[in-house]
Amino acid sequence: MDARQMKIEAARAALAYVENGMRLGIGTGSTAEEFVRLLAEMVAAGLTIEGVPTSERTAKLCNELGVPLKSLDELPELDLTIDGADEFDGALTLVKGGGGALLREKIVAASSTRMIVIADESKVVETLGAFPLPIEVNPFGLVSTRILIEKVASQLGLSGALNLRRSGDETFVTDGGHFIIDASFGRIPDAEALSIGLNSIPGVVEHGLFINMATLAIIAGPAGARTLRANNT
């Protein structure tokens, strides 16, 4: 089973949690896109759901495939969000934002009764930090914000490159009009402390640490899909 097949397997297993009439948050990224394709097949076969996309990219795919969408203002309370992750640990603390949609992903997840993560087994780690942490920042005062991020990290014993994300020759801009700094800390032993520190910086719009948000992970490997609940492998 190659990497894409594992993503499809995880996405397929997640469909078992989708019920008729659900208000569904729909994630962003390569695994989430496999979920959208399978969801579209079920919608075509008669499943009734209303989806809220976490990015313009996801909205475009849903529209192309016939998955019905609403805005979060129209559906401010959701039953379930299904999304991918860049990495996560046994407590289901996630790092998200590799696709640049972390702000909308977190807003949608926070509006949901449950969040299920779908991923291949390479995304499961003992300690977060191997994947650079995306930090969404306001373009105004960018240099000042970067310095404050360095100070917060240093207070927690963290160091590493803070790279402004690029898209070709241009600075990457999120759907919300912000920039992203990718922080290569290597290890994040205390995600909650880092979250609190980053949230204290005015120029930080949001960060990619999702703490106490996911209720279940569906992880696909060569032997098939398995489920992981917080602190229970």
PDB file of C-alpha atoms in Angstrom:
ATOM      1  CA  MET A   1       0.000   0.000   0.000  1.00  0.00           C
ATOM      2  CA  ASP A   2       1.601   3.275  -1.099  1.00  0.00           C
ATOM      3  CA  ALA A   3       1.217   6.659   0.631  1.00  0.00           C
ATOM      4  CA  ARG A   4      -1.813   7.732  -1.382  1.00  0.00           C
ATOM      5  CA  GLN A   5      -3.557   4.396  -0.870  1.00  0.00           C
ATOM      6  CA  MET A   6      -3.078   4.753   2.889  1.00  0.00           C
ATOM      7  CA  LYS A   7      -4.648   8.217   2.778  1.00  0.00           C
ATOM      8  CA  ILE A   8      -7.597   6.807   0.845  1.00  0.00           C
ATOM      9  CA  GLU A   9      -7.941   3.980   3.373  1.00  0.00           C
ATOM     10  CA  ALA A  10      -8.048   6.436   6.295  1.00  0.00           C
ATOM     11  CA  ALA A  11     -10.547   8.632   4.468  1.00  0.00           C
ATOM     12  CA  ARG A  12     -12.754   5.647   3.663  1.00  0.00           C
ATOM     13  CA  ALA A  13     -12.781   4.533   7.293  1.00  0.00           C
ATOM     14  CA  ALA A  14     -13.843   8.028   8.368  1.00  0.00           C
ATOM     15  CA  LEU A  15     -16.978   7.807   6.248  1.00  0.00           C
ATOM     16  CA  ALA A  16     -18.396   5.344   8.790  1.00  0.00           C
ATOM     17  CA  TYR A  17     -18.759   8.298  11.177  1.00  0.00           C
ATOM     18  CA  VAL A  18     -20.701  10.458   8.708  1.00  0.00           C
ATOM     19  CA  GLU A  19     -24.451  10.248   9.195  1.00  0.00           C
ATOM     20  CA  ASN A  20     -27.344  11.448   7.082  1.00  0.00           C
ATOM     21  CA  GLY A  21     -28.279  15.047   7.849  1.00  0.00           C
ATOM     22  CA  MET A  22     -24.945  15.958   9.428  1.00  0.00           C
ATOM     23  CA  ARG A  23     -23.435  19.423   9.512  1.00  0.00           C
ATOM     24  CA  LEU A  24     -19.890  18.536   8.530  1.00  0.00           C
ATOM     25  CA  GLY A  25     -16.632  20.468   8.713  1.00  0.00           C
ATOM     26  CA  ILE A  26     -14.441  19.468   5.782  1.00  0.00           C
ATOM     27  CA  GLY A  27     -10.669  19.771   6.150  1.00  0.00           C
ATOM     28  CA  THR A  28      -7.808  20.816   3.917  1.00  0.00           C
ATOM     29  CA  GLY A  29      -4.834  18.883   2.559  1.00  0.00           C
ATOM     30  CA  SER A  30      -4.060  15.784   0.546  1.00  0.00           C
ATOM     31  CA  THR A  31      -5.743  13.299   2.911  1.00  0.00           C
ATOM     32  CA  ALA A  32      -8.793  15.538   3.335  1.00  0.00           C
ATOM     33  CA  GLU A  33      -9.087  15.758  -0.444  1.00  0.00           C
ATOM     34  CA  GLU A  34      -9.304  11.971  -0.665  1.00  0.00           C
ATOM     35  CA  PHE A  35     -12.106  12.188   1.891  1.00  0.00           C
ATOM     36  CA  VAL A  36     -13.913  14.803  -0.232  1.00  0.00           C
ATOM     37  CA  ARG A  37     -13.754  12.540  -3.284  1.00  0.00           C
ATOM     38  CA  LEU A  38     -15.240   9.609  -1.382  1.00  0.00           C
ATOM     39  CA  LEU A  39     -17.817  11.844   0.302  1.00  0.00           C
ATOM     40  CA  ALA A  40     -18.903  13.124  -3.106  1.00  0.00           C
ATOM     41  CA  GLU A  41     -19.608   9.553  -4.210  1.00  0.00           C
ATOM     42  CA  MET A  42     -21.859   9.055  -1.180  1.00  0.00           C
ATOM     43  CA  VAL A  43     -23.645  12.356  -1.818  1.00  0.00           C
ATOM     44  CA  ALA A  44     -24.254  11.276  -5.410  1.00  0.00           C
ATOM     45  CA  ALA A  45     -25.711   8.026  -4.047  1.00  0.00           C
ATOM     46  CA  GLY A  46     -28.163   9.896  -1.820  1.00  0.00           C
ATOM     47  CA  LEU A  47     -26.357  10.944   1.372  1.00  0.00           C
ATOM     48  CA  THR A  48     -27.628  14.287   2.662  1.00  0.00           C
ATOM     49  CA  ILE A  49     -25.084  16.489   4.452  1.00  0.00           C
ATOM     50  CA  GLU A  50     -24.204  20.164   4.637  1.00  0.00           C
ATOM     51  CA  GLY A  51     -20.487  20.891   4.544  1.00  0.00           C
ATOM     52  CA  VAL A  52     -18.411  23.811   5.773  1.00  0.00           C
ATOM     53  CA  PRO A  53     -14.999  23.967   4.048  1.00  0.00           C
ATOM     54  CA  THR A  54     -11.847  24.994   5.887  1.00  0.00           C
ATOM     55  CA  SER A  55     -10.229  26.659   2.868  1.00  0.00           C
ATOM     56  CA  GLU A  56     -10.918  28.069  -0.562  1.00  0.00           C
ATOM     57  CA  ARG A  57      -9.023  25.080  -1.965  1.00  0.00           C
ATOM     58  CA  THR A  58     -11.406  22.645  -0.285  1.00  0.00           C
ATOM     59  CA  ALA A  59     -14.432  24.708  -1.301  1.00  0.00           C
ATOM     60  CA  LYS A  60     -13.327  24.579  -4.939  1.00  0.00           C
ATOM     61  CA  LEU A  61     -12.971  20.779  -4.889  1.00  0.00           C
ATOM     62  CA  CYS A  62     -16.329  20.328  -3.148  1.00  0.00           C
ATOM     63  CA  ASN A  63     -18.047  22.540  -5.707  1.00  0.00           C
ATOM     64  CA  GLU A  64     -16.446  20.640  -8.569  1.00  0.00           C
ATOM     65  CA  LEU A  65     -17.590  17.282  -7.144  1.00  0.00           C
ATOM     66  CA  GLY A  66     -21.069  18.315  -6.046  1.00  0.00           C
ATOM     67  CA  VAL A  67     -20.642  18.314  -2.259  1.00  0.00           C
ATOM     68  CA  PRO A  68     -23.174  20.844  -0.886  1.00  0.00           C
ATOM     69  CA  LEU A  69     -21.610  23.685   1.091  1.00  0.00           C
ATOM     70  CA  LYS A  70     -22.663  26.370   3.522  1.00  0.00           C
ATOM     71  CA  SER A  71     -20.672  29.093   5.239  1.00  0.00           C
ATOM     72  CA  LEU A  72     -19.810  28.805   8.922  1.00  0.00           C
ATOM     73  CA  ASP A  73     -22.046  31.813   9.547  1.00  0.00           C
ATOM     74  CA  GLU A  74     -24.932  29.845   8.057  1.00  0.00           C
ATOM     75  CA  LEU A  75     -23.992  26.726  10.073  1.00  0.00           C
ATOM     76  CA  PRO A  76     -22.212  28.063  13.173  1.00  0.00           C
ATOM     77  CA  GLU A  77     -22.491  24.780  15.075  1.00  0.00           C
ATOM     78  CA  LEU A  78     -21.249  21.593  13.437  1.00  0.00           C
ATOM     79  CA  ASP A  79     -21.691  17.929  14.321  1.00  0.00           C
ATOM     80  CA  LEU A  80     -18.325  16.696  13.110  1.00  0.00           C
ATOM     81  CA  THR A  81     -15.145  17.893  11.428  1.00  0.00           C
ATOM     82  CA  ILE A  82     -12.923  15.483   9.515  1.00  0.00           C
ATOM     83  CA  ASP A  83      -9.453  16.778   8.705  1.00  0.00           C
ATOM     84  CA  GLY A  84      -5.864  15.681   8.281  1.00  0.00           C
ATOM     85  CA  ALA A  85      -2.787  16.598  10.316  1.00  0.00           C
ATOM     86  CA  ASP A  86       0.899  17.122   9.678  1.00  0.00           C
ATOM     87  CA  GLU A  87       1.809  15.228  12.836  1.00  0.00           C
ATOM     88  CA  PHE A  88       0.250  14.230  16.148  1.00  0.00           C
ATOM     89  CA  ASP A  89       1.124  12.446  19.376  1.00  0.00           C
ATOM     90  CA  GLY A  90      -0.585   9.896  21.612  1.00  0.00           C
ATOM     91  CA  ALA A  91      -2.633  12.605  23.333  1.00  0.00           C
ATOM     92  CA  LEU A  92      -3.982  13.639  19.927  1.00  0.00           C
ATOM     93  CA  THR A  93      -2.255  16.994  20.135  1.00  0.00           C
ATOM     94  CA  LEU A  94      -1.882  17.998  16.519  1.00  0.00           C
ATOM     95  CA  VAL A  95       0.406  20.105  14.378  1.00  0.00           C
ATOM     96  CA  LYS A  96      -1.551  21.481  11.443  1.00  0.00           C
ATOM     97  CA  GLY A  97      -1.076  24.186   8.859  1.00  0.00           C
ATOM     98  CA  GLY A  98       1.209  22.644   6.285  1.00  0.00           C
ATOM     99  CA  GLY A  99      -1.432  23.508   3.705  1.00  0.00           C
ATOM    100  CA  GLY A 100      -1.709  27.051   5.003  1.00  0.00           C
ATOM    101  CA  ALA A 101      -5.306  26.788   6.288  1.00  0.00           C
ATOM    102  CA  LEU A 102      -4.676  26.478  10.030  1.00  0.00           C
ATOM    103  CA  LEU A 103      -6.757  29.498  11.104  1.00  0.00           C
ATOM    104  CA  ARG A 104      -9.928  28.403   9.338  1.00  0.00           C
ATOM    105  CA  GLU A 105      -9.263  24.780  10.267  1.00  0.00           C
ATOM    106  CA  LYS A 106      -9.094  25.697  13.954  1.00  0.00           C
ATOM    107  CA  ILE A 107     -12.194  27.892  13.800  1.00  0.00           C
ATOM    108  CA  VAL A 108     -14.177  25.096  12.136  1.00  0.00           C
ATOM    109  CA  ALA A 109     -12.852  22.452  14.543  1.00  0.00           C
ATOM    110  CA  ALA A 110     -13.734  24.616  17.540  1.00  0.00           C
ATOM    111  CA  SER A 111     -17.266  24.961  16.167  1.00  0.00           C
ATOM    112  CA  SER A 112     -17.694  21.185  16.011  1.00  0.00           C
ATOM    113  CA  THR A 113     -18.939  18.725  18.598  1.00  0.00           C
ATOM    114  CA  ARG A 114     -16.284  16.234  17.461  1.00  0.00           C
ATOM    115  CA  MET A 115     -13.127  16.281  15.353  1.00  0.00           C
ATOM    116  CA  ILE A 116     -11.726  13.181  13.671  1.00  0.00           C
ATOM    117  CA  VAL A 117      -8.207  13.193  12.254  1.00  0.00           C
ATOM    118  CA  ILE A 118      -7.396  11.074   9.215  1.00  0.00           C
ATOM    119  CA  ALA A 119      -3.769  10.304   8.412  1.00  0.00           C
ATOM    120  CA  ASP A 120      -1.228   7.706   7.410  1.00  0.00           C
ATOM    121  CA  GLU A 121       0.970   6.198  10.099  1.00  0.00           C
ATOM    122  CA  SER A 122       3.953   8.434   9.249  1.00  0.00           C
ATOM    123  CA  LYS A 123       2.141  11.337  10.964  1.00  0.00           C
ATOM    124  CA  VAL A 124       2.184   9.686  14.412  1.00  0.00           C
ATOM    125  CA  VAL A 125       5.117  10.864  16.574  1.00  0.00           C
ATOM    126  CA  GLU A 126       6.230  10.440  20.183  1.00  0.00           C
ATOM    127  CA  THR A 127       7.105  14.135  20.552  1.00  0.00           C
ATOM    128  CA  LEU A 128       5.843  16.948  18.366  1.00  0.00           C
ATOM    129  CA  GLY A 129       8.210  19.206  16.471  1.00  0.00           C
ATOM    130  CA  ALA A 130       9.697  17.210  13.619  1.00  0.00           C
ATOM    131  CA  PHE A 131       7.280  19.023  11.307  1.00  0.00           C
ATOM    132  CA  PRO A 132       7.896  22.805  11.384  1.00  0.00           C
ATOM    133  CA  LEU A 133       5.160  24.535  13.377  1.00  0.00           C
ATOM    134  CA  PRO A 134       3.142  26.934  11.202  1.00  0.00           C
ATOM    135  CA  ILE A 135       2.465  30.265  12.902  1.00  0.00           C
ATOM    136  CA  GLU A 136       0.032  32.567  11.106  1.00  0.00           C
ATOM    137  CA  VAL A 137       1.001  36.215  11.584  1.00  0.00           C
ATOM    138  CA  ASN A 138      -0.252  39.648  10.615  1.00  0.00           C
ATOM    139  CA  PRO A 139       1.911  41.218   7.904  1.00  0.00           C
ATOM    140  CA  PHE A 140       2.082  44.435   9.948  1.00  0.00           C
ATOM    141  CA  GLY A 141       5.074  44.416  12.273  1.00  0.00           C
ATOM    142  CA  LEU A 142       6.429  41.172  10.888  1.00  0.00           C
ATOM    143  CA  VAL A 143      10.000  41.689  12.132  1.00  0.00           C
ATOM    144  CA  SER A 144       8.792  42.598  15.617  1.00  0.00           C
ATOM    145  CA  THR A 145       6.516  39.559  15.727  1.00  0.00           C
ATOM    146  CA  ARG A 146       9.352  37.270  14.670  1.00  0.00           C
ATOM    147  CA  ILE A 147      11.551  38.637  17.489  1.00  0.00           C
ATOM    148  CA  LEU A 148       8.776  38.045  20.028  1.00  0.00           C
ATOM    149  CA  ILE A 149       8.322  34.471  18.766  1.00  0.00           C
ATOM    150  CA  GLU A 150      12.066  33.906  19.251  1.00  0.00           C
ATOM    151  CA  LYS A 151      11.829  35.233  22.816  1.00  0.00           C
ATOM    152  CA  VAL A 152       8.881  33.003  23.695  1.00  0.00           C
ATOM    153  CA  ALA A 153      10.666  30.000  22.214  1.00  0.00           C
ATOM    154  CA  SER A 154      13.890  30.798  24.073  1.00  0.00           C
ATOM    155  CA  GLN A 155      12.038  31.012  27.393  1.00  0.00           C
ATOM    156  CA  LEU A 156      10.835  27.448  26.780  1.00  0.00           C
ATOM    157  CA  GLY A 157      14.269  26.206  25.748  1.00  0.00           C
ATOM    158  CA  LEU A 158      13.321  26.038  22.071  1.00  0.00           C
ATOM    159  CA  SER A 159      15.393  27.212  19.135  1.00  0.00           C
ATOM    160  CA  GLY A 160      15.494  26.762  15.392  1.00  0.00           C
ATOM    161  CA  ALA A 161      14.943  28.570  12.125  1.00  0.00           C
ATOM    162  CA  LEU A 162      11.861  30.766  11.747  1.00  0.00           C
ATOM    163  CA  ASN A 163      11.228  30.844   8.015  1.00  0.00           C
ATOM    164  CA  LEU A 164       8.699  33.066   6.302  1.00  0.00           C
ATOM    165  CA  ARG A 165       6.735  30.767   4.014  1.00  0.00           C
ATOM    166  CA  ARG A 166       7.106  31.415   0.298  1.00  0.00           C
ATOM    167  CA  SER A 167       5.015  30.507  -2.717  1.00  0.00           C
ATOM    168  CA  GLY A 168       7.409  30.596  -5.638  1.00  0.00           C
ATOM    169  CA  ASP A 169       9.043  34.016  -5.645  1.00  0.00           C
ATOM    170  CA  GLU A 170       6.317  35.591  -3.511  1.00  0.00           C
ATOM    171  CA  THR A 171       5.446  35.484   0.176  1.00  0.00           C
ATOM    172  CA  PHE A 172       2.717  32.922   0.822  1.00  0.00           C
ATOM    173  CA  VAL A 173      -0.574  34.585   1.773  1.00  0.00           C
ATOM    174  CA  THR A 174      -3.323  32.694   3.586  1.00  0.00           C
ATOM    175  CA  ASP A 175      -7.026  32.830   2.731  1.00  0.00           C
ATOM    176  CA  GLY A 176      -7.321  35.397   5.519  1.00  0.00           C
ATOM    177  CA  GLY A 177      -4.613  37.637   4.060  1.00  0.00           C
ATOM    178  CA  HIS A 178      -1.913  36.731   6.583  1.00  0.00           C
ATOM    179  CA  PHE A 179       1.643  35.387   6.368  1.00  0.00           C
ATOM    180  CA  ILE A 180       2.985  32.137   7.870  1.00  0.00           C
ATOM    181  CA  ILE A 181       6.214  31.659   9.773  1.00  0.00           C
ATOM    182  CA  ASP A 182       7.320  28.014   9.861  1.00  0.00           C
ATOM    183  CA  ALA A 183       9.162  27.368  13.127  1.00  0.00           C
ATOM    184  CA  SER A 184      11.635  24.468  12.992  1.00  0.00           C
ATOM    185  CA  PHE A 185      11.949  23.736  16.700  1.00  0.00           C
ATOM    186  CA  GLY A 186      12.752  20.049  16.228  1.00  0.00           C
ATOM    187  CA  ARG A 187      11.075  19.058  19.512  1.00  0.00           C
ATOM    188  CA  ILE A 188       8.089  20.575  21.320  1.00  0.00           C
ATOM    189  CA  PRO A 189       7.971  18.825  24.715  1.00  0.00           C
ATOM    190  CA  ASP A 190       5.367  21.208  26.185  1.00  0.00           C
ATOM    191  CA  ALA A 191       2.828  22.121  23.512  1.00  0.00           C
ATOM    192  CA  GLU A 192       0.479  23.802  25.974  1.00  0.00           C
ATOM    193  CA  ALA A 193       3.129  26.192  27.273  1.00  0.00           C
ATOM    194  CA  LEU A 194       4.170  27.068  23.740  1.00  0.00           C
ATOM    195  CA  SER A 195       0.549  27.634  22.762  1.00  0.00           C
ATOM    196  CA  ILE A 196       0.041  30.028  25.669  1.00  0.00           C
ATOM    197  CA  GLY A 197       3.225  31.894  24.826  1.00  0.00           C
ATOM    198  CA  LEU A 198       2.411  32.288  21.147  1.00  0.00           C
ATOM    199  CA  ASN A 199      -1.134  33.389  21.938  1.00  0.00           C
ATOM    200  CA  SER A 200       0.298  36.214  24.060  1.00  0.00           C
ATOM    201  CA  ILE A 201       1.975  37.817  21.021  1.00  0.00           C
ATOM    202  CA  PRO A 202      -0.311  40.436  19.407  1.00  0.00           C
ATOM    203  CA  GLY A 203       1.044  39.849  15.903  1.00  0.00           C
ATOM    204  CA  VAL A 204       0.349  36.111  16.033  1.00  0.00           C
ATOM    205  CA  VAL A 205      -3.070  35.481  14.516  1.00  0.00           C
ATOM    206  CA  GLU A 206      -3.065  31.738  15.231  1.00  0.00           C
ATOM    207  CA  HIS A 207      -0.695  28.789  15.425  1.00  0.00           C
ATOM    208  CA  GLY A 208      -0.821  25.189  14.288  1.00  0.00           C
ATOM    209  CA  LEU A 209      -0.969  23.493  17.693  1.00  0.00           C
ATOM    210  CA  PHE A 210      -4.404  21.912  18.079  1.00  0.00           C
ATOM    211  CA  ILE A 211      -4.739  20.915  21.734  1.00  0.00           C
ATOM    212  CA  ASN A 212      -7.726  18.995  23.153  1.00  0.00           C
ATOM    213  CA  MET A 213      -9.617  19.350  19.879  1.00  0.00           C
ATOM    214  CA  ALA A 214      -9.414  15.933  18.207  1.00  0.00           C
ATOM    215  CA  THR A 215     -11.490  13.132  19.736  1.00  0.00           C
ATOM    216  CA  LEU A 216     -10.321  10.316  17.469  1.00  0.00           C
ATOM    217  CA  ALA A 217      -7.652   9.599  14.865  1.00  0.00           C
ATOM    218  CA  ILE A 218      -7.979   7.100  12.045  1.00  0.00           C
ATOM    219  CA  ILE A 219      -4.514   5.958  11.026  1.00  0.00           C
ATOM    220  CA  ALA A 220      -3.845   3.915   7.913  1.00  0.00           C
ATOM    221  CA  GLY A 221      -0.851   1.649   7.479  1.00  0.00           C
ATOM    222  CA  PRO A 222       0.129  -1.332   5.345  1.00  0.00           C
ATOM    223  CA  ALA A 223      -2.120  -3.591   7.438  1.00  0.00           C
ATOM    224  CA  GLY A 224      -5.155  -1.307   7.112  1.00  0.00           C
ATOM    225  CA  ALA A 225      -6.761   1.365   9.281  1.00  0.00           C
ATOM    226  CA  ARG A 226      -6.747   1.577  13.062  1.00  0.00           C
ATOM    227  CA  THR A 227      -8.205   4.091  15.479  1.00  0.00           C
ATOM    228  CA  LEU A 228      -6.428   6.046  18.177  1.00  0.00           C
ATOM    229  CA  ARG A 229      -8.059   7.858  21.056  1.00  0.00           C
ATOM    230  CA  ALA A 230      -6.231  10.276  23.316  1.00  0.00           C
ATOM    231  CA  ASN A 231      -3.480   8.514  25.307  1.00  0.00           C
ATOM    232  CA  ASN A 232      -4.671   5.117  24.094  1.00  0.00           C
ATOM    233  CA  THR A 233      -2.706   3.472  21.308  1.00  0.00           C
TER     234      THR A 233
END
